[in-house]
Structure formats: structure tokens, C-alpha cells
Amino acid sequence: MTRRYCQALDLSDDPRLIEEYQRYHQQIWPEITAHLRHYGITEMEIYRLGNRLMMVIETTDDFDRALFERRSLEDPKVCEWEALMWKYQRPTPWTPAGKKWVEMTRIFSLTEQK
């Protein structure tokens, strides 16, 4: 069984920057891919509508989010990637200060319907 997280973030409202951001995500750095998989992220997808992004993350059952976040802050290559991505990213209007991606609240599930 996997766990799923959905998060939101905005991009700078600049078509040129959005295009660059998308190009980076056609093939992310191999160190980032390895880091994600090492800590239990089994799938990650990012969707875009205008300058709003939604990221869906699936993890192993034993995924430790706090450990992942700590290790991400300790990894120089991950920090370099995050600093580069911040050139394109912007917090949503609902993002707390100092945060980037924020958890979305699920409001519907077809499997829970009768």
C-alpha cells in the first residue's frame, strides 16, 4: 500500500520562466531522483494550470516525512536544486511564510462514495 500527498505551489507568472521550469522537469538531476527514491518516494507527478502547480507524491508505507525533510536540508545537491527552482516558484496566497509546497486538503474521494 502507498500513501499519497497532494501539494500546491505557484510559478512566477512569466511564460519564459514557466517554459524554463518545465524544461528542467523533463529530466531532473539524477542526484535528485536518487534522493527521492532513497527516502521512500515511489512516484511524483506535477501538474500545471496557468501558473498554479499541483504535485502528487506517492510513498512507501514507512515514509518518514520529517526525516526526508531533514535529510533534504542536509544534502548540498538537493539544496542547490531547491535554490534553482525558487527562481521560478512563488508561494500561493495561502502559503505560510518560509514554506514552499503546501499540503492540499482532500475534499472528495470516489472510492468513499456509495
PDB file of N, CA and C in Angstrom:
ATOM      1  N   MET A   1       0.844  -1.189   0.000  1.00  0.00           N
ATOM      2  CA  MET A   1       0.000   0.000   0.000  1.00  0.00           C
ATOM      3  C   MET A   1       0.890   1.254   0.000  1.00  0.00           C
ATOM      4  N   THR A   2       0.416   2.281  -0.646  1.00  0.00           N
ATOM      5  CA  THR A   2       1.169   3.528  -0.696  1.00  0.00           C
ATOM      6  C   THR A   2       0.385   4.644  -0.020  1.00  0.00           C
ATOM      7  N   ARG A   3       1.102   5.691   0.339  1.00  0.00           N
ATOM      8  CA  ARG A   3       0.467   6.888   0.864  1.00  0.00           C
ATOM      9  C   ARG A   3       0.588   7.968  -0.202  1.00  0.00           C
ATOM     10  N   ARG A   4      -0.366   8.868  -0.240  1.00  0.00           N
ATOM     11  CA  ARG A   4      -0.380   9.923  -1.247  1.00  0.00           C
ATOM     12  C   ARG A   4      -0.465  11.285  -0.578  1.00  0.00           C
ATOM     13  N   TYR A   5       0.313  12.212  -1.103  1.00  0.00           N
ATOM     14  CA  TYR A   5       0.304  13.594  -0.655  1.00  0.00           C
ATOM     15  C   TYR A   5       0.049  14.472  -1.883  1.00  0.00           C
ATOM     16  N   CYS A   6      -0.773  15.484  -1.734  1.00  0.00           N
ATOM     17  CA  CYS A   6      -1.015  16.451  -2.800  1.00  0.00           C
ATOM     18  C   CYS A   6      -0.651  17.829  -2.267  1.00  0.00           C
ATOM     19  N   GLN A   7       0.171  18.524  -3.026  1.00  0.00           N
ATOM     20  CA  GLN A   7       0.659  19.821  -2.582  1.00  0.00           C
ATOM     21  C   GLN A   7       0.526  20.847  -3.710  1.00  0.00           C
ATOM     22  N   ALA A   8       0.474  22.113  -3.339  1.00  0.00           N
ATOM     23  CA  ALA A   8       0.327  23.189  -4.315  1.00  0.00           C
ATOM     24  C   ALA A   8       1.450  24.204  -4.164  1.00  0.00           C
ATOM     25  N   LEU A   9       1.739  24.860  -5.274  1.00  0.00           N
ATOM     26  CA  LEU A   9       2.744  25.907  -5.335  1.00  0.00           C
ATOM     27  C   LEU A   9       2.452  26.713  -6.590  1.00  0.00           C
ATOM     28  N   ASP A  10       2.842  27.960  -6.606  1.00  0.00           N
ATOM     29  CA  ASP A  10       2.676  28.783  -7.797  1.00  0.00           C
ATOM     30  C   ASP A  10       4.021  28.981  -8.483  1.00  0.00           C
ATOM     31  N   LEU A  11       3.937  29.340  -9.754  1.00  0.00           N
ATOM     32  CA  LEU A  11       5.110  29.729 -10.516  1.00  0.00           C
ATOM     33  C   LEU A  11       5.054  31.223 -10.764  1.00  0.00           C
ATOM     34  N   SER A  12       6.191  31.793 -11.029  1.00  0.00           N
ATOM     35  CA  SER A  12       6.227  33.175 -11.466  1.00  0.00           C
ATOM     36  C   SER A  12       5.348  33.282 -12.710  1.00  0.00           C
ATOM     37  N   ASP A  13       4.545  34.314 -12.797  1.00  0.00           N
ATOM     38  CA  ASP A  13       3.614  34.451 -13.914  1.00  0.00           C
ATOM     39  C   ASP A  13       4.326  35.055 -15.129  1.00  0.00           C
ATOM     40  N   ASP A  14       5.301  34.301 -15.635  1.00  0.00           N
ATOM     41  CA  ASP A  14       6.120  34.730 -16.762  1.00  0.00           C
ATOM     42  C   ASP A  14       6.272  33.533 -17.701  1.00  0.00           C
ATOM     43  N   PRO A  15       5.684  33.577 -18.893  1.00  0.00           N
ATOM     44  CA  PRO A  15       5.726  32.430 -19.811  1.00  0.00           C
ATOM     45  C   PRO A  15       7.133  31.904 -20.080  1.00  0.00           C
ATOM     46  N   ARG A  16       8.125  32.779 -20.170  1.00  0.00           N
ATOM     47  CA  ARG A  16       9.501  32.341 -20.421  1.00  0.00           C
ATOM     48  C   ARG A  16      10.033  31.525 -19.237  1.00  0.00           C
ATOM     49  N   LEU A  17       9.773  31.990 -18.017  1.00  0.00           N
ATOM     50  CA  LEU A  17      10.227  31.261 -16.827  1.00  0.00           C
ATOM     51  C   LEU A  17       9.479  29.941 -16.661  1.00  0.00           C
ATOM     52  N   ILE A  18       8.191  29.951 -16.962  1.00  0.00           N
ATOM     53  CA  ILE A  18       7.409  28.710 -16.879  1.00  0.00           C
ATOM     54  C   ILE A  18       7.961  27.681 -17.858  1.00  0.00           C
ATOM     55  N   GLU A  19       8.302  28.122 -19.067  1.00  0.00           N
ATOM     56  CA  GLU A  19       8.880  27.210 -20.061  1.00  0.00           C
ATOM     57  C   GLU A  19      10.208  26.638 -19.573  1.00  0.00           C
ATOM     58  N   GLU A  20      11.055  27.482 -18.984  1.00  0.00           N
ATOM     59  CA  GLU A  20      12.331  27.005 -18.427  1.00  0.00           C
ATOM     60  C   GLU A  20      12.094  25.976 -17.324  1.00  0.00           C
ATOM     61  N   TYR A  21      11.155  26.278 -16.437  1.00  0.00           N
ATOM     62  CA  TYR A  21      10.841  25.372 -15.326  1.00  0.00           C
ATOM     63  C   TYR A  21      10.414  24.010 -15.871  1.00  0.00           C
ATOM     64  N   GLN A  22       9.564  24.028 -16.869  1.00  0.00           N
ATOM     65  CA  GLN A  22       9.093  22.770 -17.458  1.00  0.00           C
ATOM     66  C   GLN A  22      10.247  22.011 -18.114  1.00  0.00           C
ATOM     67  N   ARG A  23      11.167  22.721 -18.754  1.00  0.00           N
ATOM     68  CA  ARG A  23      12.325  22.053 -19.373  1.00  0.00           C
ATOM     69  C   ARG A  23      13.171  21.358 -18.302  1.00  0.00           C
ATOM     70  N   TYR A  24      13.389  22.021 -17.174  1.00  0.00           N
ATOM     71  CA  TYR A  24      14.148  21.379 -16.092  1.00  0.00           C
ATOM     72  C   TYR A  24      13.482  20.078 -15.641  1.00  0.00           C
ATOM     73  N   HIS A  25      12.167  20.040 -15.712  1.00  0.00           N
ATOM     74  CA  HIS A  25      11.453  18.864 -15.224  1.00  0.00           C
ATOM     75  C   HIS A  25      11.273  17.775 -16.273  1.00  0.00           C
ATOM     76  N   GLN A  26      11.764  18.003 -17.482  1.00  0.00           N
ATOM     77  CA  GLN A  26      11.756  16.925 -18.476  1.00  0.00           C
ATOM     78  C   GLN A  26      12.757  15.844 -18.087  1.00  0.00           C
ATOM     79  N   GLN A  27      13.831  16.244 -17.438  1.00  0.00           N
ATOM     80  CA  GLN A  27      14.837  15.303 -16.939  1.00  0.00           C
ATOM     81  C   GLN A  27      15.538  15.962 -15.762  1.00  0.00           C
ATOM     82  N   ILE A  28      15.026  15.707 -14.541  1.00  0.00           N
ATOM     83  CA  ILE A  28      15.629  16.335 -13.367  1.00  0.00           C
ATOM     84  C   ILE A  28      16.996  15.718 -13.102  1.00  0.00           C
ATOM     85  N   TRP A  29      17.774  16.389 -12.284  1.00  0.00           N
ATOM     86  CA  TRP A  29      19.112  15.913 -11.983  1.00  0.00           C
ATOM     87  C   TRP A  29      19.052  14.506 -11.372  1.00  0.00           C
ATOM     88  N   PRO A  30      19.939  13.612 -11.778  1.00  0.00           N
ATOM     89  CA  PRO A  30      19.904  12.233 -11.257  1.00  0.00           C
ATOM     90  C   PRO A  30      20.088  12.158  -9.739  1.00  0.00           C
ATOM     91  N   GLU A  31      20.825  13.094  -9.162  1.00  0.00           N
ATOM     92  CA  GLU A  31      21.001  13.093  -7.703  1.00  0.00           C
ATOM     93  C   GLU A  31      19.674  13.363  -6.987  1.00  0.00           C
ATOM     94  N   ILE A  32      18.806  14.145  -7.615  1.00  0.00           N
ATOM     95  CA  ILE A  32      17.511  14.450  -7.012  1.00  0.00           C
ATOM     96  C   ILE A  32      16.608  13.228  -7.098  1.00  0.00           C
ATOM     97  N   THR A  33      16.602  12.588  -8.258  1.00  0.00           N
ATOM     98  CA  THR A  33      15.818  11.358  -8.431  1.00  0.00           C
ATOM     99  C   THR A  33      16.252  10.301  -7.410  1.00  0.00           C
ATOM    100  N   ALA A  34      17.563  10.121  -7.272  1.00  0.00           N
ATOM    101  CA  ALA A  34      18.085   9.130  -6.328  1.00  0.00           C
ATOM    102  C   ALA A  34      17.681   9.478  -4.898  1.00  0.00           C
ATOM    103  N   HIS A  35      17.763  10.741  -4.540  1.00  0.00           N
ATOM    104  CA  HIS A  35      17.393  11.190  -3.190  1.00  0.00           C
ATOM    105  C   HIS A  35      15.918  10.887  -2.914  1.00  0.00           C
ATOM    106  N   LEU A  36      15.056  11.236  -3.839  1.00  0.00           N
ATOM    107  CA  LEU A  36      13.623  10.990  -3.654  1.00  0.00           C
ATOM    108  C   LEU A  36      13.350   9.503  -3.436  1.00  0.00           C
ATOM    109  N   ARG A  37      13.913   8.684  -4.290  1.00  0.00           N
ATOM    110  CA  ARG A  37      13.677   7.225  -4.190  1.00  0.00           C
ATOM    111  C   ARG A  37      14.282   6.640  -2.927  1.00  0.00           C
ATOM    112  N   HIS A  38      15.459   7.128  -2.545  1.00  0.00           N
ATOM    113  CA  HIS A  38      16.137   6.603  -1.356  1.00  0.00           C
ATOM    114  C   HIS A  38      15.279   6.756  -0.098  1.00  0.00           C
ATOM    115  N   TYR A  39      14.531   7.849  -0.003  1.00  0.00           N
ATOM    116  CA  TYR A  39      13.746   8.099   1.203  1.00  0.00           C
ATOM    117  C   TYR A  39      12.294   7.647   1.103  1.00  0.00           C
ATOM    118  N   GLY A  40      11.948   6.884   0.049  1.00  0.00           N
ATOM    119  CA  GLY A  40      10.635   6.253   0.012  1.00  0.00           C
ATOM    120  C   GLY A  40       9.604   6.906  -0.885  1.00  0.00           C
ATOM    121  N   ILE A  41       9.996   7.838  -1.726  1.00  0.00           N
ATOM    122  CA  ILE A  41       9.046   8.401  -2.690  1.00  0.00           C
ATOM    123  C   ILE A  41       9.067   7.497  -3.911  1.00  0.00           C
ATOM    124  N   THR A  42       7.924   6.889  -4.199  1.00  0.00           N
ATOM    125  CA  THR A  42       7.844   5.922  -5.291  1.00  0.00           C
ATOM    126  C   THR A  42       7.306   6.527  -6.581  1.00  0.00           C
ATOM    127  N   GLU A  43       6.573   7.621  -6.465  1.00  0.00           N
ATOM    128  CA  GLU A  43       6.041   8.310  -7.646  1.00  0.00           C
ATOM    129  C   GLU A  43       5.844   9.770  -7.301  1.00  0.00           C
ATOM    130  N   MET A  44       6.093  10.626  -8.292  1.00  0.00           N
ATOM    131  CA  MET A  44       5.874  12.055  -8.114  1.00  0.00           C
ATOM    132  C   MET A  44       5.436  12.605  -9.465  1.00  0.00           C
ATOM    133  N   GLU A  45       4.337  13.331  -9.458  1.00  0.00           N
ATOM    134  CA  GLU A  45       3.841  13.967 -10.669  1.00  0.00           C
ATOM    135  C   GLU A  45       3.535  15.420 -10.344  1.00  0.00           C
ATOM    136  N   ILE A  46       3.809  16.295 -11.311  1.00  0.00           N
ATOM    137  CA  ILE A  46       3.484  17.708 -11.154  1.00  0.00           C
ATOM    138  C   ILE A  46       2.582  18.109 -12.308  1.00  0.00           C
ATOM    139  N   TYR A  47       1.471  18.749 -11.980  1.00  0.00           N
ATOM    140  CA  TYR A  47       0.511  19.230 -12.967  1.00  0.00           C
ATOM    141  C   TYR A  47       0.487  20.751 -12.904  1.00  0.00           C
ATOM    142  N   ARG A  48       0.186  21.378 -14.056  1.00  0.00           N
ATOM    143  CA  ARG A  48       0.172  22.837 -14.116  1.00  0.00           C
ATOM    144  C   ARG A  48      -1.096  23.336 -14.778  1.00  0.00           C
ATOM    145  N   LEU A  49      -1.664  24.382 -14.217  1.00  0.00           N
ATOM    146  CA  LEU A  49      -2.757  25.136 -14.822  1.00  0.00           C
ATOM    147  C   LEU A  49      -2.367  26.599 -14.684  1.00  0.00           C
ATOM    148  N   GLY A  50      -2.058  27.243 -15.816  1.00  0.00           N
ATOM    149  CA  GLY A  50      -1.558  28.619 -15.742  1.00  0.00           C
ATOM    150  C   GLY A  50      -0.254  28.635 -14.973  1.00  0.00           C
ATOM    151  N   ASN A  51      -0.218  29.389 -13.876  1.00  0.00           N
ATOM    152  CA  ASN A  51       0.996  29.397 -13.066  1.00  0.00           C
ATOM    153  C   ASN A  51       0.816  28.649 -11.734  1.00  0.00           C
ATOM    154  N   ARG A  52      -0.278  27.897 -11.599  1.00  0.00           N
ATOM    155  CA  ARG A  52      -0.513  27.089 -10.387  1.00  0.00           C
ATOM    156  C   ARG A  52      -0.049  25.662 -10.643  1.00  0.00           C
ATOM    157  N   LEU A  53       0.697  25.107  -9.693  1.00  0.00           N
ATOM    158  CA  LEU A  53       1.170  23.735  -9.770  1.00  0.00           C
ATOM    159  C   LEU A  53       0.486  22.889  -8.707  1.00  0.00           C
ATOM    160  N   MET A  54       0.274  21.620  -9.046  1.00  0.00           N
ATOM    161  CA  MET A  54      -0.176  20.633  -8.077  1.00  0.00           C
ATOM    162  C   MET A  54       0.765  19.441  -8.199  1.00  0.00           C
ATOM    163  N   MET A  55       1.322  19.019  -7.082  1.00  0.00           N
ATOM    164  CA  MET A  55       2.236  17.881  -7.065  1.00  0.00           C
ATOM    165  C   MET A  55       1.577  16.737  -6.302  1.00  0.00           C
ATOM    166  N   VAL A  56       1.607  15.560  -6.910  1.00  0.00           N
ATOM    167  CA  VAL A  56       1.093  14.349  -6.286  1.00  0.00           C
ATOM    168  C   VAL A  56       2.301  13.462  -5.995  1.00  0.00           C
ATOM    169  N   ILE A  57       2.427  13.079  -4.733  1.00  0.00           N
ATOM    170  CA  ILE A  57       3.547  12.247  -4.299  1.00  0.00           C
ATOM    171  C   ILE A  57       2.978  10.958  -3.727  1.00  0.00           C
ATOM    172  N   GLU A  58       3.521   9.831  -4.170  1.00  0.00           N
ATOM    173  CA  GLU A  58       3.176   8.545  -3.571  1.00  0.00           C
ATOM    174  C   GLU A  58       4.421   7.995  -2.903  1.00  0.00           C
ATOM    175  N   THR A  59       4.217   7.432  -1.714  1.00  0.00           N
ATOM    176  CA  THR A  59       5.344   6.961  -0.916  1.00  0.00           C
ATOM    177  C   THR A  59       5.096   5.548  -0.404  1.00  0.00           C
ATOM    178  N   THR A  60       6.151   4.960   0.092  1.00  0.00           N
ATOM    179  CA  THR A  60       6.023   3.696   0.791  1.00  0.00           C
ATOM    180  C   THR A  60       5.286   3.936   2.108  1.00  0.00           C
ATOM    181  N   ASP A  61       4.752   2.876   2.684  1.00  0.00           N
ATOM    182  CA  ASP A  61       4.036   2.991   3.957  1.00  0.00           C
ATOM    183  C   ASP A  61       4.912   3.526   5.080  1.00  0.00           C
ATOM    184  N   ASP A  62       6.193   3.193   5.032  1.00  0.00           N
ATOM    185  CA  ASP A  62       7.084   3.610   6.123  1.00  0.00           C
ATOM    186  C   ASP A  62       7.781   4.949   5.846  1.00  0.00           C
ATOM    187  N   PHE A  63       7.313   5.693   4.873  1.00  0.00           N
ATOM    188  CA  PHE A  63       7.890   7.001   4.556  1.00  0.00           C
ATOM    189  C   PHE A  63       7.850   7.891   5.794  1.00  0.00           C
ATOM    190  N   ASP A  64       8.989   8.462   6.121  1.00  0.00           N
ATOM    191  CA  ASP A  64       9.118   9.355   7.268  1.00  0.00           C
ATOM    192  C   ASP A  64       9.332  10.771   6.737  1.00  0.00           C
ATOM    193  N   ARG A  65       8.272  11.526   6.711  1.00  0.00           N
ATOM    194  CA  ARG A  65       8.320  12.859   6.111  1.00  0.00           C
ATOM    195  C   ARG A  65       9.311  13.779   6.823  1.00  0.00           C
ATOM    196  N   ALA A  66       9.332  13.731   8.135  1.00  0.00           N
ATOM    197  CA  ALA A  66      10.256  14.578   8.901  1.00  0.00           C
ATOM    198  C   ALA A  66      11.706  14.226   8.578  1.00  0.00           C
ATOM    199  N   LEU A  67      12.012  12.936   8.500  1.00  0.00           N
ATOM    200  CA  LEU A  67      13.367  12.506   8.155  1.00  0.00           C
ATOM    201  C   LEU A  67      13.718  12.960   6.742  1.00  0.00           C
ATOM    202  N   PHE A  68      12.801  12.782   5.802  1.00  0.00           N
ATOM    203  CA  PHE A  68      13.030  13.206   4.420  1.00  0.00           C
ATOM    204  C   PHE A  68      13.332  14.703   4.358  1.00  0.00           C
ATOM    205  N   GLU A  69      12.546  15.507   5.055  1.00  0.00           N
ATOM    206  CA  GLU A  69      12.745  16.954   5.033  1.00  0.00           C
ATOM    207  C   GLU A  69      14.087  17.342   5.653  1.00  0.00           C
ATOM    208  N   ARG A  70      14.446  16.668   6.760  1.00  0.00           N
ATOM    209  CA  ARG A  70      15.741  16.937   7.412  1.00  0.00           C
ATOM    210  C   ARG A  70      16.902  16.596   6.489  1.00  0.00           C
ATOM    211  N   ARG A  71      16.843  15.402   5.904  1.00  0.00           N
ATOM    212  CA  ARG A  71      17.929  14.950   5.023  1.00  0.00           C
ATOM    213  C   ARG A  71      18.018  15.815   3.759  1.00  0.00           C
ATOM    214  N   SER A  72      16.878  16.312   3.302  1.00  0.00           N
ATOM    215  CA  SER A  72      16.884  17.197   2.133  1.00  0.00           C
ATOM    216  C   SER A  72      17.641  18.482   2.432  1.00  0.00           C
ATOM    217  N   LEU A  73      17.453  19.008   3.635  1.00  0.00           N
ATOM    218  CA  LEU A  73      18.139  20.243   4.032  1.00  0.00           C
ATOM    219  C   LEU A  73      19.640  20.028   4.252  1.00  0.00           C
ATOM    220  N   GLU A  74      20.029  18.779   4.470  1.00  0.00           N
ATOM    221  CA  GLU A  74      21.440  18.450   4.702  1.00  0.00           C
ATOM    222  C   GLU A  74      22.182  18.078   3.426  1.00  0.00           C
ATOM    223  N   ASP A  75      21.461  17.852   2.346  1.00  0.00           N
ATOM    224  CA  ASP A  75      22.065  17.393   1.100  1.00  0.00           C
ATOM    225  C   ASP A  75      22.399  18.595   0.205  1.00  0.00           C
ATOM    226  N   PRO A  76      23.687  18.838  -0.066  1.00  0.00           N
ATOM    227  CA  PRO A  76      24.072  20.016  -0.850  1.00  0.00           C
ATOM    228  C   PRO A  76      23.444  20.055  -2.248  1.00  0.00           C
ATOM    229  N   LYS A  77      23.318  18.916  -2.906  1.00  0.00           N
ATOM    230  CA  LYS A  77      22.761  18.896  -4.261  1.00  0.00           C
ATOM    231  C   LYS A  77      21.267  19.197  -4.226  1.00  0.00           C
ATOM    232  N   VAL A  78      20.558  18.673  -3.239  1.00  0.00           N
ATOM    233  CA  VAL A  78      19.134  18.969  -3.088  1.00  0.00           C
ATOM    234  C   VAL A  78      18.962  20.459  -2.801  1.00  0.00           C
ATOM    235  N   CYS A  79      19.792  21.012  -1.942  1.00  0.00           N
ATOM    236  CA  CYS A  79      19.709  22.451  -1.634  1.00  0.00           C
ATOM    237  C   CYS A  79      19.989  23.288  -2.874  1.00  0.00           C
ATOM    238  N   GLU A  80      20.945  22.860  -3.685  1.00  0.00           N
ATOM    239  CA  GLU A  80      21.249  23.570  -4.930  1.00  0.00           C
ATOM    240  C   GLU A  80      20.040  23.530  -5.876  1.00  0.00           C
ATOM    241  N   TRP A  81      19.417  22.351  -6.006  1.00  0.00           N
ATOM    242  CA  TRP A  81      18.237  22.199  -6.861  1.00  0.00           C
ATOM    243  C   TRP A  81      17.094  23.091  -6.368  1.00  0.00           C
ATOM    244  N   GLU A  82      16.839  23.057  -5.065  1.00  0.00           N
ATOM    245  CA  GLU A  82      15.751  23.853  -4.500  1.00  0.00           C
ATOM    246  C   GLU A  82      15.999  25.350  -4.686  1.00  0.00           C
ATOM    247  N   ALA A  83      17.230  25.788  -4.532  1.00  0.00           N
ATOM    248  CA  ALA A  83      17.550  27.200  -4.742  1.00  0.00           C
ATOM    249  C   ALA A  83      17.326  27.587  -6.206  1.00  0.00           C
ATOM    250  N   LEU A  84      17.717  26.716  -7.118  1.00  0.00           N
ATOM    251  CA  LEU A  84      17.499  26.975  -8.540  1.00  0.00           C
ATOM    252  C   LEU A  84      16.005  27.032  -8.859  1.00  0.00           C
ATOM    253  N   MET A  85      15.225  26.097  -8.321  1.00  0.00           N
ATOM    254  CA  MET A  85      13.790  26.059  -8.604  1.00  0.00           C
ATOM    255  C   MET A  85      13.075  27.286  -8.041  1.00  0.00           C
ATOM    256  N   TRP A  86      13.605  27.839  -6.946  1.00  0.00           N
ATOM    257  CA  TRP A  86      12.959  29.010  -6.339  1.00  0.00           C
ATOM    258  C   TRP A  86      13.008  30.219  -7.268  1.00  0.00           C
ATOM    259  N   LYS A  87      13.897  30.189  -8.256  1.00  0.00           N
ATOM    260  CA  LYS A  87      13.923  31.239  -9.282  1.00  0.00           C
ATOM    261  C   LYS A  87      12.585  31.296 -10.026  1.00  0.00           C
ATOM    262  N   TYR A  88      11.915  30.161 -10.120  1.00  0.00           N
ATOM    263  CA  TYR A  88      10.667  30.037 -10.889  1.00  0.00           C
ATOM    264  C   TYR A  88       9.428  29.987 -10.006  1.00  0.00           C
ATOM    265  N   GLN A  89       9.585  29.554  -8.781  1.00  0.00           N
ATOM    266  CA  GLN A  89       8.452  29.280  -7.902  1.00  0.00           C
ATOM    267  C   GLN A  89       8.070  30.482  -7.057  1.00  0.00           C
ATOM    268  N   ARG A  90       6.794  30.517  -6.678  1.00  0.00           N
ATOM    269  CA  ARG A  90       6.269  31.551  -5.797  1.00  0.00           C
ATOM    270  C   ARG A  90       5.305  30.878  -4.824  1.00  0.00           C
ATOM    271  N   PRO A  91       5.212  31.359  -3.606  1.00  0.00           N
ATOM    272  CA  PRO A  91       4.226  30.784  -2.673  1.00  0.00           C
ATOM    273  C   PRO A  91       2.810  31.126  -3.137  1.00  0.00           C
ATOM    274  N   THR A  92       1.876  30.254  -2.835  1.00  0.00           N
ATOM    275  CA  THR A  92       0.469  30.568  -3.105  1.00  0.00           C
ATOM    276  C   THR A  92       0.025  31.640  -2.108  1.00  0.00           C
ATOM    277  N   PRO A  93      -1.135  32.237  -2.323  1.00  0.00           N
ATOM    278  CA  PRO A  93      -1.635  33.217  -1.342  1.00  0.00           C
ATOM    279  C   PRO A  93      -1.884  32.607   0.041  1.00  0.00           C
ATOM    280  N   TRP A  94      -1.974  31.286   0.128  1.00  0.00           N
ATOM    281  CA  TRP A  94      -2.284  30.605   1.390  1.00  0.00           C
ATOM    282  C   TRP A  94      -1.068  29.934   2.007  1.00  0.00           C
ATOM    283  N   THR A  95       0.105  30.166   1.451  1.00  0.00           N
ATOM    284  CA  THR A  95       1.327  29.522   1.927  1.00  0.00           C
ATOM    285  C   THR A  95       1.896  30.273   3.122  1.00  0.00           C
ATOM    286  N   PRO A  96       2.146  29.569   4.239  1.00  0.00           N
ATOM    287  CA  PRO A  96       2.771  30.224   5.389  1.00  0.00           C
ATOM    288  C   PRO A  96       4.171  30.739   5.035  1.00  0.00           C
ATOM    289  N   ALA A  97       4.588  31.790   5.686  1.00  0.00           N
ATOM    290  CA  ALA A  97       5.920  32.362   5.462  1.00  0.00           C
ATOM    291  C   ALA A  97       6.992  31.294   5.664  1.00  0.00           C
ATOM    292  N   GLY A  98       7.958  31.290   4.778  1.00  0.00           N
ATOM    293  CA  GLY A  98       9.070  30.358   4.879  1.00  0.00           C
ATOM    294  C   GLY A  98       8.810  28.992   4.277  1.00  0.00           C
ATOM    295  N   LYS A  99       7.629  28.752   3.747  1.00  0.00           N
ATOM    296  CA  LYS A  99       7.286  27.453   3.151  1.00  0.00           C
ATOM    297  C   LYS A  99       7.250  27.582   1.634  1.00  0.00           C
ATOM    298  N   LYS A 100       7.316  26.440   0.956  1.00  0.00           N
ATOM    299  CA  LYS A 100       7.183  26.410  -0.500  1.00  0.00           C
ATOM    300  C   LYS A 100       5.916  25.629  -0.845  1.00  0.00           C
ATOM    301  N   TRP A 101       6.090  24.347  -1.068  1.00  0.00           N
ATOM    302  CA  TRP A 101       4.943  23.486  -1.369  1.00  0.00           C
ATOM    303  C   TRP A 101       4.090  23.361  -0.108  1.00  0.00           C
ATOM    304  N   VAL A 102       2.760  23.469  -0.252  1.00  0.00           N
ATOM    305  CA  VAL A 102       1.859  23.308   0.886  1.00  0.00           C
ATOM    306  C   VAL A 102       0.861  22.203   0.596  1.00  0.00           C
ATOM    307  N   GLU A 103       0.549  21.476   1.651  1.00  0.00           N
ATOM    308  CA  GLU A 103      -0.382  20.357   1.564  1.00  0.00           C
ATOM    309  C   GLU A 103      -1.785  20.840   1.196  1.00  0.00           C
ATOM    310  N   MET A 104      -2.406  20.136   0.267  1.00  0.00           N
ATOM    311  CA  MET A 104      -3.780  20.437  -0.112  1.00  0.00           C
ATOM    312  C   MET A 104      -4.718  19.543   0.705  1.00  0.00           C
ATOM    313  N   THR A 105      -5.929  19.993   0.918  1.00  0.00           N
ATOM    314  CA  THR A 105      -6.925  19.235   1.663  1.00  0.00           C
ATOM    315  C   THR A 105      -7.813  18.476   0.683  1.00  0.00           C
ATOM    316  N   ARG A 106      -7.882  17.164   0.862  1.00  0.00           N
ATOM    317  CA  ARG A 106      -8.757  16.359   0.007  1.00  0.00           C
ATOM    318  C   ARG A 106     -10.198  16.606   0.419  1.00  0.00           C
ATOM    319  N   ILE A 107     -11.048  16.892  -0.555  1.00  0.00           N
ATOM    320  CA  ILE A 107     -12.453  17.155  -0.255  1.00  0.00           C
ATOM    321  C   ILE A 107     -13.391  16.135  -0.900  1.00  0.00           C
ATOM    322  N   PHE A 108     -12.851  15.221  -1.727  1.00  0.00           N
ATOM    323  CA  PHE A 108     -13.694  14.229  -2.388  1.00  0.00           C
ATOM    324  C   PHE A 108     -12.878  12.980  -2.682  1.00  0.00           C
ATOM    325  N   SER A 109     -13.527  11.837  -2.556  1.00  0.00           N
ATOM    326  CA  SER A 109     -12.938  10.550  -2.948  1.00  0.00           C
ATOM    327  C   SER A 109     -14.048   9.672  -3.514  1.00  0.00           C
ATOM    328  N   LEU A 110     -13.906   9.282  -4.744  1.00  0.00           N
ATOM    329  CA  LEU A 110     -14.910   8.422  -5.381  1.00  0.00           C
ATOM    330  C   LEU A 110     -15.034   7.087  -4.650  1.00  0.00           C
ATOM    331  N   THR A 111     -13.926   6.528  -4.193  1.00  0.00           N
ATOM    332  CA  THR A 111     -13.986   5.230  -3.520  1.00  0.00           C
ATOM    333  C   THR A 111     -14.758   5.283  -2.209  1.00  0.00           C
ATOM    334  N   GLU A 112     -14.922   6.461  -1.638  1.00  0.00           N
ATOM    335  CA  GLU A 112     -15.682   6.585  -0.404  1.00  0.00           C
ATOM    336  C   GLU A 112     -17.153   6.845  -0.650  1.00  0.00           C
ATOM    337  N   GLN A 113     -17.556   6.930  -1.902  1.00  0.00           N
ATOM    338  CA  GLN A 113     -18.965   7.163  -2.249  1.00  0.00           C
ATOM    339  C   GLN A 113     -19.707   5.832  -2.306  1.00  0.00           C
ATOM    340  N   LYS A 114     -21.005   5.888  -2.032  1.00  0.00           N
ATOM    341  CA  LYS A 114     -21.843   4.682  -2.108  1.00  0.00           C
ATOM    342  C   LYS A 114     -22.343   4.474  -3.509  1.00  0.00           C
TER     343      LYS A 114
END
